Tab-separated table of C-alpha atoms and ligand atoms in Angstrom:
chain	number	residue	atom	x	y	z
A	267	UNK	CA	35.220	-38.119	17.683
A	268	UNK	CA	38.983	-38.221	18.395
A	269	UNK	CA	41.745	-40.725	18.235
A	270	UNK	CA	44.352	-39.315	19.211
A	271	UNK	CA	48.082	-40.573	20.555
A	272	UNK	CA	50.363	-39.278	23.474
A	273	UNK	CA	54.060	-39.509	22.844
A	274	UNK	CA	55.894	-38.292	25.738
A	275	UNK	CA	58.991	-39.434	28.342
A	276	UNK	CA	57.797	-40.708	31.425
A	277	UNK	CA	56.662	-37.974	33.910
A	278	UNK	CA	55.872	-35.112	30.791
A	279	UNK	CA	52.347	-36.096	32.514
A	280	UNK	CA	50.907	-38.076	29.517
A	281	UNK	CA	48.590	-40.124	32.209
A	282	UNK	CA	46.845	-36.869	33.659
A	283	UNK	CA	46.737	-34.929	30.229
A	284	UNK	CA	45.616	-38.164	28.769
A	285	UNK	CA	42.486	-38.324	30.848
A	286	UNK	CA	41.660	-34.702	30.564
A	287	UNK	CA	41.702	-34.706	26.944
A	288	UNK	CA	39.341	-37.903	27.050
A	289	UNK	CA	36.886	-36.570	29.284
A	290	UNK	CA	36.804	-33.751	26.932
A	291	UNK	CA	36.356	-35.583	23.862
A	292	UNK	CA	34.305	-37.739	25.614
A	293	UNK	CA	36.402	-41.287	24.548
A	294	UNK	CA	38.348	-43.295	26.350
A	295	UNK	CA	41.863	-42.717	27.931
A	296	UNK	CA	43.404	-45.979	27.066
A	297	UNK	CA	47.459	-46.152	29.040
A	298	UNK	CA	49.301	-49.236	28.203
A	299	UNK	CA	50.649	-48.686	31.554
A	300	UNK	CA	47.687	-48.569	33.558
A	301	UNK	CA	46.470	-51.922	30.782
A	302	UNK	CA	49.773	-53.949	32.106
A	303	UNK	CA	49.810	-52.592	35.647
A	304	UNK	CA	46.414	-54.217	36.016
A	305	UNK	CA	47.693	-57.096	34.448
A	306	UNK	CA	50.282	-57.293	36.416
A	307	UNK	CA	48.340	-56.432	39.891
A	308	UNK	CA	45.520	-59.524	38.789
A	309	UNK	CA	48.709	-62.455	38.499
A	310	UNK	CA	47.403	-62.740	34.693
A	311	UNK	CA	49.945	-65.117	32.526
A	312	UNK	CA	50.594	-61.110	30.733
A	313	UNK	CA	51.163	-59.773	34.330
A	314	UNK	CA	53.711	-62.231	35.406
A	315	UNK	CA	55.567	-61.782	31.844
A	316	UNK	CA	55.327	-58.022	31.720
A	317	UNK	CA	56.110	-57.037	35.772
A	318	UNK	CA	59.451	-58.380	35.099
A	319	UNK	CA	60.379	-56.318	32.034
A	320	UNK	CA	58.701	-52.934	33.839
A	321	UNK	CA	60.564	-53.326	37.121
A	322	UNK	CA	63.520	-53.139	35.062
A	323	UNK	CA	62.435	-49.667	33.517
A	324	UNK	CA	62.969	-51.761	30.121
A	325	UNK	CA	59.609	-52.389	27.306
A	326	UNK	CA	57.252	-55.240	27.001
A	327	UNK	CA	57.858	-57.218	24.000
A	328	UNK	CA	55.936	-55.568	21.303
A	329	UNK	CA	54.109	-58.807	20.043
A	330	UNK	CA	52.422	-58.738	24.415
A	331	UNK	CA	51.823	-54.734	24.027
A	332	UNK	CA	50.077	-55.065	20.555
A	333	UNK	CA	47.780	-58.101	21.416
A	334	UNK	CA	46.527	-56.221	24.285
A	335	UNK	CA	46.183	-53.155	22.618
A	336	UNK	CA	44.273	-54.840	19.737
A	337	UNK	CA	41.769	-56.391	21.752
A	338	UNK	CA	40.937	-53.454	24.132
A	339	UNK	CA	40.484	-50.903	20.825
A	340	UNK	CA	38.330	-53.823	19.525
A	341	UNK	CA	35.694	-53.368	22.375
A	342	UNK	CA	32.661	-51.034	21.993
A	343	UNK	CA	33.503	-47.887	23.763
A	344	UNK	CA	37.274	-47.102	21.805
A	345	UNK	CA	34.673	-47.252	18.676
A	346	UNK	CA	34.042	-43.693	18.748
A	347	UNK	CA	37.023	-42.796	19.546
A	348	UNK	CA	40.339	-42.925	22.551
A	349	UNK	CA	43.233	-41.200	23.709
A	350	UNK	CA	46.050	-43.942	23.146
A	351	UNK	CA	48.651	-42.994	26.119
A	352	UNK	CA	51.588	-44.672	25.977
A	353	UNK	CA	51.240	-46.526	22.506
A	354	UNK	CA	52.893	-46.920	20.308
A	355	UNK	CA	56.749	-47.009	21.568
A	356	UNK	CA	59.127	-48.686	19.042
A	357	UNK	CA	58.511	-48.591	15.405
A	358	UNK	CA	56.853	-51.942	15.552
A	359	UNK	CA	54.349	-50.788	17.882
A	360	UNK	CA	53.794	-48.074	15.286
A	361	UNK	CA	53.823	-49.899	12.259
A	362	UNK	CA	51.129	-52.370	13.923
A	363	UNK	CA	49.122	-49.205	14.682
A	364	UNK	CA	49.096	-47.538	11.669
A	365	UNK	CA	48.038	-51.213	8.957
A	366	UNK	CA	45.637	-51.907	12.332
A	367	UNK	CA	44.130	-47.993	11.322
A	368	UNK	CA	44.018	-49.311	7.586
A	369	UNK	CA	42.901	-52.625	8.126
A	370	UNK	CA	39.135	-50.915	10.216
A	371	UNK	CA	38.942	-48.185	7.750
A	372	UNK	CA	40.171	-45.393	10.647
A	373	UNK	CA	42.675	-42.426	10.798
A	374	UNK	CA	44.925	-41.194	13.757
A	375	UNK	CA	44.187	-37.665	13.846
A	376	UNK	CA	46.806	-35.897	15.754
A	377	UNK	CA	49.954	-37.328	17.560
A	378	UNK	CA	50.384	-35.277	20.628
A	379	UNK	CA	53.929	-34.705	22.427
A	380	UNK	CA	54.698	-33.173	25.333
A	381	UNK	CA	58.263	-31.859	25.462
A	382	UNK	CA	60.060	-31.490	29.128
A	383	UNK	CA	63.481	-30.846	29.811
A	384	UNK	CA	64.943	-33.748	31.427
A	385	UNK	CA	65.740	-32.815	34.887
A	386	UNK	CA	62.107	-31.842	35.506
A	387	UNK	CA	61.063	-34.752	34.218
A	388	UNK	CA	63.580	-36.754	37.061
A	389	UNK	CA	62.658	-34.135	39.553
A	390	UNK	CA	58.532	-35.232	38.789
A	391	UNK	CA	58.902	-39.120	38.557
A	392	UNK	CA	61.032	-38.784	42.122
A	393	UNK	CA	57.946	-37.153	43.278
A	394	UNK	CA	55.606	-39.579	42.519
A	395	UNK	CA	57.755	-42.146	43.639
A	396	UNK	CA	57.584	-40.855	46.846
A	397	UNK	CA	53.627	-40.275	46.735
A	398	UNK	CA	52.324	-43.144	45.037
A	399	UNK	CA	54.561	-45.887	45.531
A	400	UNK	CA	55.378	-47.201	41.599
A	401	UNK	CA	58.194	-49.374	41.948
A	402	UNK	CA	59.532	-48.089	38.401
A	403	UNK	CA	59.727	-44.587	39.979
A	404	UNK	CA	63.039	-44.948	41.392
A	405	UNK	CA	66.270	-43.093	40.940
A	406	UNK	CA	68.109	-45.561	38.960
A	407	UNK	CA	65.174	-47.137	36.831
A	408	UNK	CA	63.834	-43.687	35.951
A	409	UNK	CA	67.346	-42.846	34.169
A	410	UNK	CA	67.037	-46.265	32.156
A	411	UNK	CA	63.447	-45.495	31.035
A	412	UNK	CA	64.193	-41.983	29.831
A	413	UNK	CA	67.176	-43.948	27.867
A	414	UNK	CA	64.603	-46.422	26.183
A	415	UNK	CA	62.238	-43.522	25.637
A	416	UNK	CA	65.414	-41.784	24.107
A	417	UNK	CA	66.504	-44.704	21.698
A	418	UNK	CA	63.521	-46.573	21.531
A	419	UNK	CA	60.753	-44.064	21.612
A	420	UNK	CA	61.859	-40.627	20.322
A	421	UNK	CA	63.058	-42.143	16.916
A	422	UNK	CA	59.207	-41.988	16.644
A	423	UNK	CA	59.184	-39.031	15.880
A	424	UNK	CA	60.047	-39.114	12.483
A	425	UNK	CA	57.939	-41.821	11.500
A	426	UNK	CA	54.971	-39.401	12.440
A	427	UNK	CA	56.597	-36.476	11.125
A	428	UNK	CA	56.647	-38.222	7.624
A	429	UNK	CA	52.728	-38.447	8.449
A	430	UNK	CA	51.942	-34.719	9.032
A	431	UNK	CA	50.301	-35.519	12.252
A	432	UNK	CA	52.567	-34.390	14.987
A	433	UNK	CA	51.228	-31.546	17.451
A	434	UNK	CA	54.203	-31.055	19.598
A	435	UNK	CA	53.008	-28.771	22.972
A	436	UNK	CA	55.096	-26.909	25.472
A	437	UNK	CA	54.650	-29.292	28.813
A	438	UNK	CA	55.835	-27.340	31.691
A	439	UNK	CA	53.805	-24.833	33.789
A	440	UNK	CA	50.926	-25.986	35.435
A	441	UNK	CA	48.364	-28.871	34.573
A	442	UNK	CA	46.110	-26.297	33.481
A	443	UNK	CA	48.710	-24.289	31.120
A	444	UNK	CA	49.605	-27.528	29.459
A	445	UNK	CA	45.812	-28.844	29.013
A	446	UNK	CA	45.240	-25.424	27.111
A	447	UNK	CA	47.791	-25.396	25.385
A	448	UNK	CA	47.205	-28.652	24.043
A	449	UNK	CA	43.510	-27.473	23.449
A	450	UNK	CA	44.922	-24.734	21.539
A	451	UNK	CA	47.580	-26.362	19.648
A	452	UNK	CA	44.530	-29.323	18.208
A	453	UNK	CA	42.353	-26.613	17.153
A	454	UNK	CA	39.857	-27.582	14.488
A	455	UNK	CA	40.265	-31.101	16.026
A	456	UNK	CA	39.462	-30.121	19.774
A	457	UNK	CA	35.601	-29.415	18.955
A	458	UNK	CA	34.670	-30.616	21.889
A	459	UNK	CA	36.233	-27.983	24.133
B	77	AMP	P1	53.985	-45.865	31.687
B	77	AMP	O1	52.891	-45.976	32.689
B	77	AMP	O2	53.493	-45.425	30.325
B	77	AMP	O3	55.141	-45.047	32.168
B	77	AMP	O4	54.545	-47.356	31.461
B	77	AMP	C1	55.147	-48.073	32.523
B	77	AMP	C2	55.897	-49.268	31.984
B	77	AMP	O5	54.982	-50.144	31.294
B	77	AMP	C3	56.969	-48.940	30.955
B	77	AMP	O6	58.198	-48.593	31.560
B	77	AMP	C4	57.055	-50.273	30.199
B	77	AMP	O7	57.751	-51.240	30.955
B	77	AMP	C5	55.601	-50.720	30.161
B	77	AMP	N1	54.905	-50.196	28.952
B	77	AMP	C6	53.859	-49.318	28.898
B	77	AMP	N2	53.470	-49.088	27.641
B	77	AMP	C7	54.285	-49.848	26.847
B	77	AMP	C8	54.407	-50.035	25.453
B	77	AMP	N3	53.606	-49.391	24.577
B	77	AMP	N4	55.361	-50.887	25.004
B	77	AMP	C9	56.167	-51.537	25.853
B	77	AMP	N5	56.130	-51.400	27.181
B	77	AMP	C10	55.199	-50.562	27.688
């Protein structure tokens, strides 16, 4: 059992430590991202509203992120637990997290973050502009994104801070170094490694 959230910039490599850590725990890797880029690639009323707001590098409204994200942790599988990628980002998202935890009787246990300097982060996202095609991964939207992340995002911080439930891991190296670190740095919590 694990519920656990990622907060990192884009390209720390939240979506492939995400799923590790899930198949490990053996819960669900649930990305926002992934959530509205299905959304978007299925025409859904929440596609056409989102793709507009990613293309731009800018959020979704809270209210659209949260609705999703309250129905898909209200299906079977999250019940045992889920790796939350890319939720919450504002302090709205977080606030609806945390009385959503209250209201079903749960606990987050461990906010993970992934620190990166900023030009790798650039020098990643340019890369997998290149190989996979995301039409957010370009030069100038990738600047305005690690902006949001900055103002919006990072002021996060301190709201989990205030929690005790931050486990802040080194995210450079290899795939590998950063999954054990991150193994490491859980500890008690990572039973299932
Ligand atoms: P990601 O795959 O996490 O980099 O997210 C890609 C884009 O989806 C972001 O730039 C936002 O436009 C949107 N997005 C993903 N998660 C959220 C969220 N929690 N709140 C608002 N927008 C989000």
């Amino acid at each position: 059992m694990l519920r656990a959230l990622l907060l990192a910039p884009p390209g720390a490599g939240k979506g492939t430590q995400g799923e590790r850590i899930s198949e490990a725990a053996g819960v669900p890797h649930i990305a926002t991202g992934d959530l509205l880029r299905t959304h978007v690639a299925q025409d859904t009323e929440l596609g056409r509203t989102a793709r507009e707001f990613m293309q731009r590098g800018e959020l979704v409204p809270d209210s659209l992120v949260l609705e999703l994200v309250y129905g898909t942790l209200a299906e079977p599988k999250p019940r045992r637990g889920f790796v939350l990628d890319g939720f919450p980002r504002t302090l709205a998202q977080a606030e609806g997290a945390f009385s959503w935890a209250k209201r079903v009787s749960r606990t987050f246990h461990a906010v993970i973050t992934l620190d990166v300097p900023q030009p790798e982060l650039v020098r990643r996202l340019l890369e997998r502009g290149r190989s996979e095609g995301r039409d957010d991964d370009t030069e100038d939207t990738i600047c305005h994104r690690l902006d949001v992340y900055e103002s919006e995002t990072q002021p996060l911080l301190e709201f989990y801070r205030a929690r005790d439930i931050l486990v802040p891991v080194d995210g450079t190296g290899t795939v590998d170094e950063v999954t054990d670190r991150i193994m490491t740095a859980l500890g008690p919590l990572a039973p299932f490694v």
